[in-house]
Short mmCIF file of C-alpha atoms in Angstrom, two decimals:
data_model
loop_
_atom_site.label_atom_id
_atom_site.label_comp_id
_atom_site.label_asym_id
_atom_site.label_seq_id
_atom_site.Cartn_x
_atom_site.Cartn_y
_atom_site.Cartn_z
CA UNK H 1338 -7.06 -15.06 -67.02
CA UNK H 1339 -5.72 -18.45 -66.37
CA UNK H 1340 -3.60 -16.91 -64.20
CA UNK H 1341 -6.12 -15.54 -61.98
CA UNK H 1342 -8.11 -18.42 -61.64
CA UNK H 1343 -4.97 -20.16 -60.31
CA UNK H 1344 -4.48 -17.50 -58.17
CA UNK H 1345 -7.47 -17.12 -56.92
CA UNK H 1346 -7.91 -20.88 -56.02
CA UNK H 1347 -4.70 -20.69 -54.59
CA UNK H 1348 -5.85 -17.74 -52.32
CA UNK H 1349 -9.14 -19.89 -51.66
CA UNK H 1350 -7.32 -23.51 -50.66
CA UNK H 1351 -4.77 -21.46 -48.33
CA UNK H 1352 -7.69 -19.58 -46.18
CA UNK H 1353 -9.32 -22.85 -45.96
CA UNK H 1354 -6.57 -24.83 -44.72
CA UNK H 1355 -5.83 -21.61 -42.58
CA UNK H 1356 -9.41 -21.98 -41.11
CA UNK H 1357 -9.08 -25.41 -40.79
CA UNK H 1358 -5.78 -24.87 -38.56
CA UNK H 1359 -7.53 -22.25 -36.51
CA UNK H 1360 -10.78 -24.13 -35.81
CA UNK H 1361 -8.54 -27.50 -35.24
CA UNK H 1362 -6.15 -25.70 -33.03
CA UNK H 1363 -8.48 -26.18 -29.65
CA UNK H 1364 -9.04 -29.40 -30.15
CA UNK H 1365 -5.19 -30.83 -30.77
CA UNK H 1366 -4.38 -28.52 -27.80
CA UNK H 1367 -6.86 -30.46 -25.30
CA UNK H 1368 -4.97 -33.86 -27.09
CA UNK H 1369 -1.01 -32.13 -26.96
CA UNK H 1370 -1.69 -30.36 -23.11
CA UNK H 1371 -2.41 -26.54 -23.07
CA UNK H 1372 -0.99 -24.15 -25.55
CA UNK H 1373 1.39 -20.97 -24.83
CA UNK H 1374 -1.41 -18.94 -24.74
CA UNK H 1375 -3.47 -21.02 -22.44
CA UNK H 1376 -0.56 -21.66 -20.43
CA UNK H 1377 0.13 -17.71 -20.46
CA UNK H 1378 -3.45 -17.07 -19.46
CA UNK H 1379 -3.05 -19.29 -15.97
CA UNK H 1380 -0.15 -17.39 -15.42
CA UNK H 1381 -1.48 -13.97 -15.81
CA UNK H 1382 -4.12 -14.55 -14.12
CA UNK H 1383 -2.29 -16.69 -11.15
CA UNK H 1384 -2.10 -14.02 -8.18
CA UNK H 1385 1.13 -15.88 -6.88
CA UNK H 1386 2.49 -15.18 -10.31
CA UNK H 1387 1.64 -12.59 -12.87
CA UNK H 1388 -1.65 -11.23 -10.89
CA UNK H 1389 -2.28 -8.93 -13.78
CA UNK H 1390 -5.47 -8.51 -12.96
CA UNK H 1391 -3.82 -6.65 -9.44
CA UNK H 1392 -3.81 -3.74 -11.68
CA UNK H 1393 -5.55 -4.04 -15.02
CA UNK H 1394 -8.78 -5.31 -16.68
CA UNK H 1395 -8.57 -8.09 -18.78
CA UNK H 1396 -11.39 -9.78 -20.99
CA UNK H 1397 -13.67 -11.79 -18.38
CA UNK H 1398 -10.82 -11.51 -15.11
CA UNK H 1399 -13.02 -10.97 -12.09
CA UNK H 1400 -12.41 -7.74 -10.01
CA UNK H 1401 -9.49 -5.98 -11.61
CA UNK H 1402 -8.07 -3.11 -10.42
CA UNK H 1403 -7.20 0.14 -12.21
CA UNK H 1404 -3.91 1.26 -11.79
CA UNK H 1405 -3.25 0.51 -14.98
CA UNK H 1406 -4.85 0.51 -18.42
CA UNK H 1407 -6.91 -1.97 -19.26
CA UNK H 1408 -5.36 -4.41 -21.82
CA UNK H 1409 -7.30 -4.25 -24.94
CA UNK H 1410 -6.04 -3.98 -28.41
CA UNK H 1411 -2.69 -5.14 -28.05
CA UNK H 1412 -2.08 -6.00 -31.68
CA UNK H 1413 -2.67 -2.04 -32.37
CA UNK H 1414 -0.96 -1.17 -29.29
CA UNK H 1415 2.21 -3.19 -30.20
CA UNK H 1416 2.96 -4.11 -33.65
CA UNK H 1417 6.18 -5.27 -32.78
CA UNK H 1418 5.29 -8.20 -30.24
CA UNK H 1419 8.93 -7.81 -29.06
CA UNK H 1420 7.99 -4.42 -27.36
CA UNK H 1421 4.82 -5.63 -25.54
CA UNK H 1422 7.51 -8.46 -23.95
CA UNK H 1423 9.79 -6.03 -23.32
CA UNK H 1424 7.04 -3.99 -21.42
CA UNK H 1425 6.51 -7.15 -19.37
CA UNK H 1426 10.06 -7.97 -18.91
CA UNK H 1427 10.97 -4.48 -17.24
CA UNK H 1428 8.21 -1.93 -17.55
CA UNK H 1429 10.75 0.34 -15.57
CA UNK H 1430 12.70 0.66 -18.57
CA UNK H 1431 10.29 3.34 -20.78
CA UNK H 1432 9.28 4.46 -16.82
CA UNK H 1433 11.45 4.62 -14.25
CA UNK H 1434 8.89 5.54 -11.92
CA UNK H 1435 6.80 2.60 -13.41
CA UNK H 1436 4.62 1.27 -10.45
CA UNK H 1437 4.54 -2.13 -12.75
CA UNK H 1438 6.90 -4.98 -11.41
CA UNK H 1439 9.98 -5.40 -13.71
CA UNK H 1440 8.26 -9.15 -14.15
CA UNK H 1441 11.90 -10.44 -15.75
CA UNK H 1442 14.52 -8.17 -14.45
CA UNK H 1443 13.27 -8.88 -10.73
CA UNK H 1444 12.62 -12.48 -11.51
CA UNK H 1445 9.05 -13.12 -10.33
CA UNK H 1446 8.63 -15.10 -13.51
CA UNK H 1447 10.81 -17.05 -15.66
CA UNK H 1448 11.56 -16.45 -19.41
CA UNK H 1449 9.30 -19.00 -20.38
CA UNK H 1450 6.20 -18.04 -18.54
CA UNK H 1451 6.98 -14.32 -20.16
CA UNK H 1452 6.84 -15.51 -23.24
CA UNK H 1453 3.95 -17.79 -22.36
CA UNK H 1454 1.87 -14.31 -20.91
CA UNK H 1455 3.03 -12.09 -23.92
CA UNK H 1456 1.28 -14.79 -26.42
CA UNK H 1457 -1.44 -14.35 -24.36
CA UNK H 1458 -1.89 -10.77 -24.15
CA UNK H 1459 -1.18 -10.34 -27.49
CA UNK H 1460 -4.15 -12.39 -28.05
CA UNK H 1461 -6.39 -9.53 -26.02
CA UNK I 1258 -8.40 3.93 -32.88
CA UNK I 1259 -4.44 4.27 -32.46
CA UNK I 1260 -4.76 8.09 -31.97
CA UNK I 1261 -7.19 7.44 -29.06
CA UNK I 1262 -4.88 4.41 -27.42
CA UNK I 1263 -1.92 6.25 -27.27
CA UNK I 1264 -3.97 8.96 -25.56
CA UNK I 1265 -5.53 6.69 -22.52
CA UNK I 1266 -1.63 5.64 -22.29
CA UNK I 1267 -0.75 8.75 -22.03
CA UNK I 1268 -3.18 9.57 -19.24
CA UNK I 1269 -2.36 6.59 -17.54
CA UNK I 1270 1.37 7.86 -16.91
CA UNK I 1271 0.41 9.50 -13.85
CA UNK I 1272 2.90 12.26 -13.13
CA UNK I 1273 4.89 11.59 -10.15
CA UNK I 1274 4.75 13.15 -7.11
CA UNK I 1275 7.99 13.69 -5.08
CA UNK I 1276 9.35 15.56 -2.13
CA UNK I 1277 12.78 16.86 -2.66
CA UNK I 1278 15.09 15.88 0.45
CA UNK I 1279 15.93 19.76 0.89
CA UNK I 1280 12.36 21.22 1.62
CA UNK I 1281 11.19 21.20 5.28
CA UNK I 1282 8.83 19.25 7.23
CA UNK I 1283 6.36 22.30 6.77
CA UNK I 1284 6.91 22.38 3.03
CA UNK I 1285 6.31 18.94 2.95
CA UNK I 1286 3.36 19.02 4.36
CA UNK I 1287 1.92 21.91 2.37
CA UNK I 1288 2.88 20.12 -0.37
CA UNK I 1289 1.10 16.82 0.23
CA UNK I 1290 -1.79 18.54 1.37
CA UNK I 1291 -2.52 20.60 -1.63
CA UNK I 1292 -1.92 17.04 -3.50
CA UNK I 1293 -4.85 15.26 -1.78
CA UNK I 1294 -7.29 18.33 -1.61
CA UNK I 1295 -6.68 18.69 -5.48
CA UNK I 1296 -7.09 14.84 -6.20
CA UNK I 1297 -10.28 14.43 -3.84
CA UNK I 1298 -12.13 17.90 -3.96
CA UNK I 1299 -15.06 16.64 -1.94
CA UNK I 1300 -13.28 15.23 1.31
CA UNK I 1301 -12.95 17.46 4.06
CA UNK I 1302 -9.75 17.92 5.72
CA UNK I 1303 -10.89 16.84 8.69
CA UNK I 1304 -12.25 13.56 7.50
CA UNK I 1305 -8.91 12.15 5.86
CA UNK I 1306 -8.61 10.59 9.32
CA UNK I 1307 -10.88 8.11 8.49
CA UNK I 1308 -8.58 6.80 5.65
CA UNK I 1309 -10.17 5.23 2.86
CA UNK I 1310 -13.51 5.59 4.41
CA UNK I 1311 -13.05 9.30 3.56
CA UNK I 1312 -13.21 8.56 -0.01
CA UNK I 1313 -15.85 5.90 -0.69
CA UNK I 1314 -19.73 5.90 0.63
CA UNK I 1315 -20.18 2.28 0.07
CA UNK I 1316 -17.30 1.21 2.49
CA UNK I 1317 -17.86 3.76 4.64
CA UNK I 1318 -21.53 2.86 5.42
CA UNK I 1319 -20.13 -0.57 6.20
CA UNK I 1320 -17.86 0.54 8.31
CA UNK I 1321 -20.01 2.77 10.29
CA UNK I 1322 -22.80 -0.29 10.70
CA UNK I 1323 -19.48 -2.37 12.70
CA UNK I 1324 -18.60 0.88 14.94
CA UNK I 1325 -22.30 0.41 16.11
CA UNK I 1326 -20.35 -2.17 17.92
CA UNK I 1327 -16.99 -1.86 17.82
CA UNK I 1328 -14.67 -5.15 17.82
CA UNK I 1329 -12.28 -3.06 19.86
CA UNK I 1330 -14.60 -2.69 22.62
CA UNK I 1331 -12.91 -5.80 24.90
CA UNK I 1332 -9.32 -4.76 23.73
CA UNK I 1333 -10.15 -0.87 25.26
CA UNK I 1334 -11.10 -2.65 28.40
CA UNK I 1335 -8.25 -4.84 28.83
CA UNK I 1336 -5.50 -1.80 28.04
CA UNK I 1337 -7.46 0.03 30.54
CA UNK I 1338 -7.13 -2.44 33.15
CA UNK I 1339 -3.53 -3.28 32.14
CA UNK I 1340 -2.70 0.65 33.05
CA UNK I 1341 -4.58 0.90 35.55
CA UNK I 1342 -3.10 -2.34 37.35
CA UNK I 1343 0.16 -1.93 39.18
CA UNK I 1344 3.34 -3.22 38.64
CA UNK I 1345 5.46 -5.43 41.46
CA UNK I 1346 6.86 -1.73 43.00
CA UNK I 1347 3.12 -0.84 43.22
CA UNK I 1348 3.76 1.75 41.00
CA UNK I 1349 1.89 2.11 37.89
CA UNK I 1350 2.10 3.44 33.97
CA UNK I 1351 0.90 6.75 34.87
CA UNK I 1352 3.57 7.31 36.75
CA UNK I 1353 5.73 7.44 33.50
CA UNK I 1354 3.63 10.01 31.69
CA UNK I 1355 3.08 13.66 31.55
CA UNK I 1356 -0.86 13.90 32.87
CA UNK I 1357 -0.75 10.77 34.33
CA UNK I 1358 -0.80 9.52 30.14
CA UNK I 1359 -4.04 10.78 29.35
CA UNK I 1360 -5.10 12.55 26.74
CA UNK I 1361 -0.65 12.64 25.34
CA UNK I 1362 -1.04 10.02 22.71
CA UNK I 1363 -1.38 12.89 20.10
CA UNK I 1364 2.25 14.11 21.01
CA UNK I 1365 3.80 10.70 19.80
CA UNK I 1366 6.19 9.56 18.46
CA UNK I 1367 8.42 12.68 20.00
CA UNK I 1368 12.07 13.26 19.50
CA UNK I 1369 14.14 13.06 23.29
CA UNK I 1370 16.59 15.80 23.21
CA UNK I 1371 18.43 13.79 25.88
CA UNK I 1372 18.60 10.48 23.81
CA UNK I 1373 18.39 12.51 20.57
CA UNK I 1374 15.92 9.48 19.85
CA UNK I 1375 12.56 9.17 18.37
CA UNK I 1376 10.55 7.61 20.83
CA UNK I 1377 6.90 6.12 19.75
CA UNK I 1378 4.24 5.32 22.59
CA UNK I 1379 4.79 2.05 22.50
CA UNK I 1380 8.37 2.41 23.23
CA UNK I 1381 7.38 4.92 25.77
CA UNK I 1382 5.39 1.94 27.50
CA UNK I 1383 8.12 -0.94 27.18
CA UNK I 1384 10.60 2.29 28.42
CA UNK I 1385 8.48 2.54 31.75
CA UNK I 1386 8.36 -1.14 32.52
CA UNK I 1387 12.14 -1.58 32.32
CA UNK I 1388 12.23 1.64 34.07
CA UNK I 1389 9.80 -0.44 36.76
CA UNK I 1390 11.67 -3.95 36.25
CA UNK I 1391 9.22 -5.06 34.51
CA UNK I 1392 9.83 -7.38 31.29
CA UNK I 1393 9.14 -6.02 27.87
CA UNK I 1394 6.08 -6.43 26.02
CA UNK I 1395 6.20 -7.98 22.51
CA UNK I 1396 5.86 -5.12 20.09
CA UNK I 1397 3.17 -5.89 17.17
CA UNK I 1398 -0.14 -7.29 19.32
CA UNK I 1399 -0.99 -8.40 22.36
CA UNK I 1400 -0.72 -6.11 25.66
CA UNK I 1401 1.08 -3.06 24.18
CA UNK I 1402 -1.46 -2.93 21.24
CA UNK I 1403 -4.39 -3.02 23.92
CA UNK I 1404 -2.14 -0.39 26.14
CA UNK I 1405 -1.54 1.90 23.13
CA UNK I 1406 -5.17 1.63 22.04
CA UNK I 1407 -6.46 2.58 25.23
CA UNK I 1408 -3.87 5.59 25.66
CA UNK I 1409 -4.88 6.76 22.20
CA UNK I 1410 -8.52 6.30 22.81
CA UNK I 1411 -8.21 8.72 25.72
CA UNK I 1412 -7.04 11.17 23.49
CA UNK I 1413 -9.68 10.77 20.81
CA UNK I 1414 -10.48 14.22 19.55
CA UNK I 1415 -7.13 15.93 19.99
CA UNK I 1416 -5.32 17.37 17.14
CA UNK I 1417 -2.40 15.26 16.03
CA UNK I 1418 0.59 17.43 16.67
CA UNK I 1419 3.80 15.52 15.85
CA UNK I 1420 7.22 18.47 16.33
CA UNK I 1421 10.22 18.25 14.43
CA UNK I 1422 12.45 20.40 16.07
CA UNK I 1423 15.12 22.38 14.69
CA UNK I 1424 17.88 19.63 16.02
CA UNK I 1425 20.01 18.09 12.67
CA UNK I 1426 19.34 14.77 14.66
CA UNK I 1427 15.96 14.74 14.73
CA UNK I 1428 15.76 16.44 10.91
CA UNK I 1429 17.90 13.35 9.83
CA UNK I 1430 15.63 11.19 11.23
CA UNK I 1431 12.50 12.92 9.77
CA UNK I 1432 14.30 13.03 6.71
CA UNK I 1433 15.44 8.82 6.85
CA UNK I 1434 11.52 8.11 7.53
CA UNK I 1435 10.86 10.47 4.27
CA UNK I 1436 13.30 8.01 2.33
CA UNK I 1437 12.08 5.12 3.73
CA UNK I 1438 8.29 6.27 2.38
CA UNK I 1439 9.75 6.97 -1.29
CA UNK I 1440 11.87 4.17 -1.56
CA UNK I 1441 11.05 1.28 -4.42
CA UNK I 1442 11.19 -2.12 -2.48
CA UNK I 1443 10.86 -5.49 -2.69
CA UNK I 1444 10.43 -7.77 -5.63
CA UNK I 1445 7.89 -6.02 -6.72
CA UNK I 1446 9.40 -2.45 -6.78
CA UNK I 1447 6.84 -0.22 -5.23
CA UNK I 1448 7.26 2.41 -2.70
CA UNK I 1449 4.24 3.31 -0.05
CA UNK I 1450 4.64 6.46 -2.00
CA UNK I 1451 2.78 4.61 -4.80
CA UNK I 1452 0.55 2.73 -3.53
CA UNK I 1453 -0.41 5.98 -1.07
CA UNK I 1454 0.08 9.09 -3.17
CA UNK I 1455 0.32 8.58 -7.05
CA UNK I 1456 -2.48 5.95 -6.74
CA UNK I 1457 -4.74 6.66 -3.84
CA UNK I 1458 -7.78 6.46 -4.43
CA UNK I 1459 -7.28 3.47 -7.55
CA UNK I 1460 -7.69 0.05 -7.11
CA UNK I 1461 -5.34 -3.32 -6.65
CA UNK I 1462 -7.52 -5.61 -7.38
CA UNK I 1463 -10.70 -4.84 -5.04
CA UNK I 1464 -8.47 -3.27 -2.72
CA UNK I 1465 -8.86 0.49 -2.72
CA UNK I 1466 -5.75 2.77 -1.72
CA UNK I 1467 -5.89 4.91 1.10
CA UNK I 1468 -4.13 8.50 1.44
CA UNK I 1469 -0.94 8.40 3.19
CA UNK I 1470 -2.74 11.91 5.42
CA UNK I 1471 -4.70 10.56 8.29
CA UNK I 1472 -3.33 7.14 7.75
CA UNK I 1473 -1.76 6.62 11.31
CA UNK I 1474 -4.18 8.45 13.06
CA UNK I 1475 -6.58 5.43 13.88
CA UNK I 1476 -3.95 3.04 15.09
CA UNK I 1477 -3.06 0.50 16.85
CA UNK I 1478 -6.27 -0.66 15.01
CA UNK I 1479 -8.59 -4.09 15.27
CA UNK I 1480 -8.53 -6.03 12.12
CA UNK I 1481 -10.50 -8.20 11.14
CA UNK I 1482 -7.95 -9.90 9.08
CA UNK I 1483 -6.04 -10.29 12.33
CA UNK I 1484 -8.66 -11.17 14.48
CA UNK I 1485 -7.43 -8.68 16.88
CA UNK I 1486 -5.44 -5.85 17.59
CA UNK I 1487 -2.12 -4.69 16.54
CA UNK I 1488 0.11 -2.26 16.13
CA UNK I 1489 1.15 0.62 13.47
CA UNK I 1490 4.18 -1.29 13.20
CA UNK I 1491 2.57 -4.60 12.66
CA UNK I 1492 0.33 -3.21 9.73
CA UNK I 1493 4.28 -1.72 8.45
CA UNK I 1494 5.30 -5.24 8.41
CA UNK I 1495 2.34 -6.36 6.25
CA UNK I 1496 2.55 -3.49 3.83
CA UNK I 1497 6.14 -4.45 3.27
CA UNK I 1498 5.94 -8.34 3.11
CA UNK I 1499 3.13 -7.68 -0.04
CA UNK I 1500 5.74 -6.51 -2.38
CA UNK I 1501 7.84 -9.29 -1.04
CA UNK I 1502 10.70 -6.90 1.19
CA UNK I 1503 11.93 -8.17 3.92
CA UNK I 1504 10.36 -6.54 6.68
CA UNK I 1505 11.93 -4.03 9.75
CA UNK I 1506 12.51 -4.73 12.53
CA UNK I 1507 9.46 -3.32 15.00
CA UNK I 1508 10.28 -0.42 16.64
CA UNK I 1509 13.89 -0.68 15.24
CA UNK I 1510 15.51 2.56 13.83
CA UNK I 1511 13.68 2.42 10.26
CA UNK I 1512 10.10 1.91 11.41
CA UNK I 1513 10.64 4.55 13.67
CA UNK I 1514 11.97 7.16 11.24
CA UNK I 1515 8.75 5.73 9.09
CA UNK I 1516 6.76 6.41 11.57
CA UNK I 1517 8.06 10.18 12.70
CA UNK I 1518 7.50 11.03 9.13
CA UNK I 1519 4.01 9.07 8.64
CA UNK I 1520 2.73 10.66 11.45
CA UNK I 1521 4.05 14.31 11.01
CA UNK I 1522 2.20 14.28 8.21
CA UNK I 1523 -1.13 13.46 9.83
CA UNK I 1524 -0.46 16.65 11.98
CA UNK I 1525 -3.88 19.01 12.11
CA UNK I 1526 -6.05 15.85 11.59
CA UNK I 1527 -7.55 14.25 15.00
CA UNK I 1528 -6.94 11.49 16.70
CA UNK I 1529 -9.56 8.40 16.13
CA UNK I 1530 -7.60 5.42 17.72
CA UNK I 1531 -8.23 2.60 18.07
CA UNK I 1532 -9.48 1.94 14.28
CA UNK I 1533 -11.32 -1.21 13.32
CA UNK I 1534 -10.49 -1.96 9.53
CA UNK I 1535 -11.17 -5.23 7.51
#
């Protein structure tokens, strides 16, 4: 019973300093310069660089286009975050036909800003 | 929920469409037909040579409202005058042309049994001013682009009727253009064949994709992106450079084979040159 209690406060304290990490993240970021996923956002959205939106919708992007799907539910989509990188890095790979550029293989972006854009669609 | 993802992925794997290097021009063209008429059931034919005006109301009405007035209008003018005016010798284009060059656009680009060359119009004009020691035009705008328009305009109505012949040099050009249309290029990796087959009629970004039937038939065309005329080569060039290839050479070898194919495959639609597009 004892136990419990212990565990349960445990449980309690963790989500709370969880929360607090969440809801403090923002505002550290705006102090420590923008984080991966901000920083993968610009990129994504950057028509000189990832210019997802060329071919898919994504949250509030302004006219996407739709020759691809529009990227919702990417946790479900990809458990493994390694895949949905992967799918970024050379979508050619699963589909050789794969009107996608290979983003990575083909160099238009650099291993960083790939890892930068995955964070940030895994986030959608 | 996953069930239902993996099934809008699955639809979004568009089965690709391909033309093996053995079948003929005809097949071809049977082939690519049937493709469009199956993805857009309620074009005509006969309208695919509007391009993507063919497929959407709202861009068509706006293009309609700016042929009220066409932006071409001055370019027709100065190509007619430019034929029209003779060279040094006195002699002038039509002297070059079956029927004088009006009403032939639709024949172009032909293969020369002589040359065993594909020769486009505006080749066919820059051919008759050296053959009148004349100096070349520049290929993408300018003169030839107001020469070609008004040579095409005069044939406005007339079925596009591009031959291959049974030659092995002109079926390995035909067949090199083909390539050329399939090919992945550039950075980005994509072929016209995707961007103007698989996904005609989707979206890059507000940009919709146009059929690759009936898409030479309006050019040279005015653009308003250009400010002025140019040629089926120049738009090539532009179409190219967006997926970050290097371009061809206008009216080199490879833009020619392009454009035997391209335009074979227009053949049956009419001629609506020049085209004003944004």
């Amino acid at each position: 019973m004892r136990h419990t209690a212990r565990n349960i406060t445990t449980t309690v304290l963790s989500l709370a300093t969880l929360l607090g990490a969440l809801l403090l993240t923002p505002f550290q970021a705006s102090a420590a310069g923008a984080t991966a996923v901000e920083k993968g956002k610009a990129v994504a959205v950057n028509r000189k660089k990832g210019n997802c939106l060329a071919c898919h919708a994504m949250e509030d992007g302004t006219l996407p286009g739709n020759i691809g799907p529009p990227l919702v539910a990417m946790k479900a989509r990809y458990p493994d975050k390694a895949k949905l990188r992967a799918q970024i890095w050379d979508a050619t790979a699963p589909n050789p036909n794969s009107i996608m550029p290979p983003f990575g293989r083909h160099r238009l972006l650099s291993e960083e800003e790939i890892d930068q854009i995955t964070e940030y669609v895994y986030t959608l | 929920m996953k069930e239902l993802l993996t099934a809008t992925l699955v639809l979004g794997l568009l089965s690709v469409f391909t033309m093996p290097a053995q079948a003929s021009p005809e097949e071809d063209l049977a082939k690519l037909r049937a493709f469009y008429k199956n993805r857009f059931p309620n074009t005509q034919f006969s309208d695919f040579k509007n391009g993507v005006y063919s497929i959407d109301a709202d861009l068509r009405s706006q293009w309609e409202d700016i042929e009220e007035f066409p932006p071409y209008e001055l370019n027709l003018e100065k190509g007619k005058t430019l034929f029209e005016t003779p060279f040094a010798n006195g002699k002038t284009y039509a002297s070059c042309f079956p029927d004088d060059g009006i009403g032939i656009a639709q024949l172009y680009p032909f293969f020369d049994s002589n040359s065993g060359k594909v020769i486009t119009l505006e080749a066919a004009i820059n051919q008759c001013r050296a053959a009148n020691s004349e100096k070349a035009l520049k290929w993408k705008s300018g003169p030839i682009a107001d020469l070609s328009g008004y040579m095409h305009y005069t044939s406005r109505g007339k079925t596009i009727n591009v031959i291959i012949p049974d030659d092995p040099r002109a079926q390995k050009i035909y067949e090199q253009g083909k390539a050329i249309f399939f090919a992945k290029r550039g950075q980005m990796n994509a072929s016209c064949a995707d961007c103007h087959i698989n996904y005609a009629g989707n979206k890059v970004r507000a940009n919709l994709l146009g059929m690759a039937i009936g898409q030479t038939t309006h050019w040279p065309s005015y653009r308003s992106k250009w400010g002025g005329m140019g040629t089926l080569h120049r738009r090539y060039t532009g179409c190219n450079k967006q997926v970050r290839f290097k371009p061809y050479k206008a009216q080199g070898p490879e833009y020619t084979a392009l454009e035997y194919f391209h335009t074979y495959i227009s053949n049956g639609l009419e001629g609506n040159a020049p085209g004003n597009r944004m």
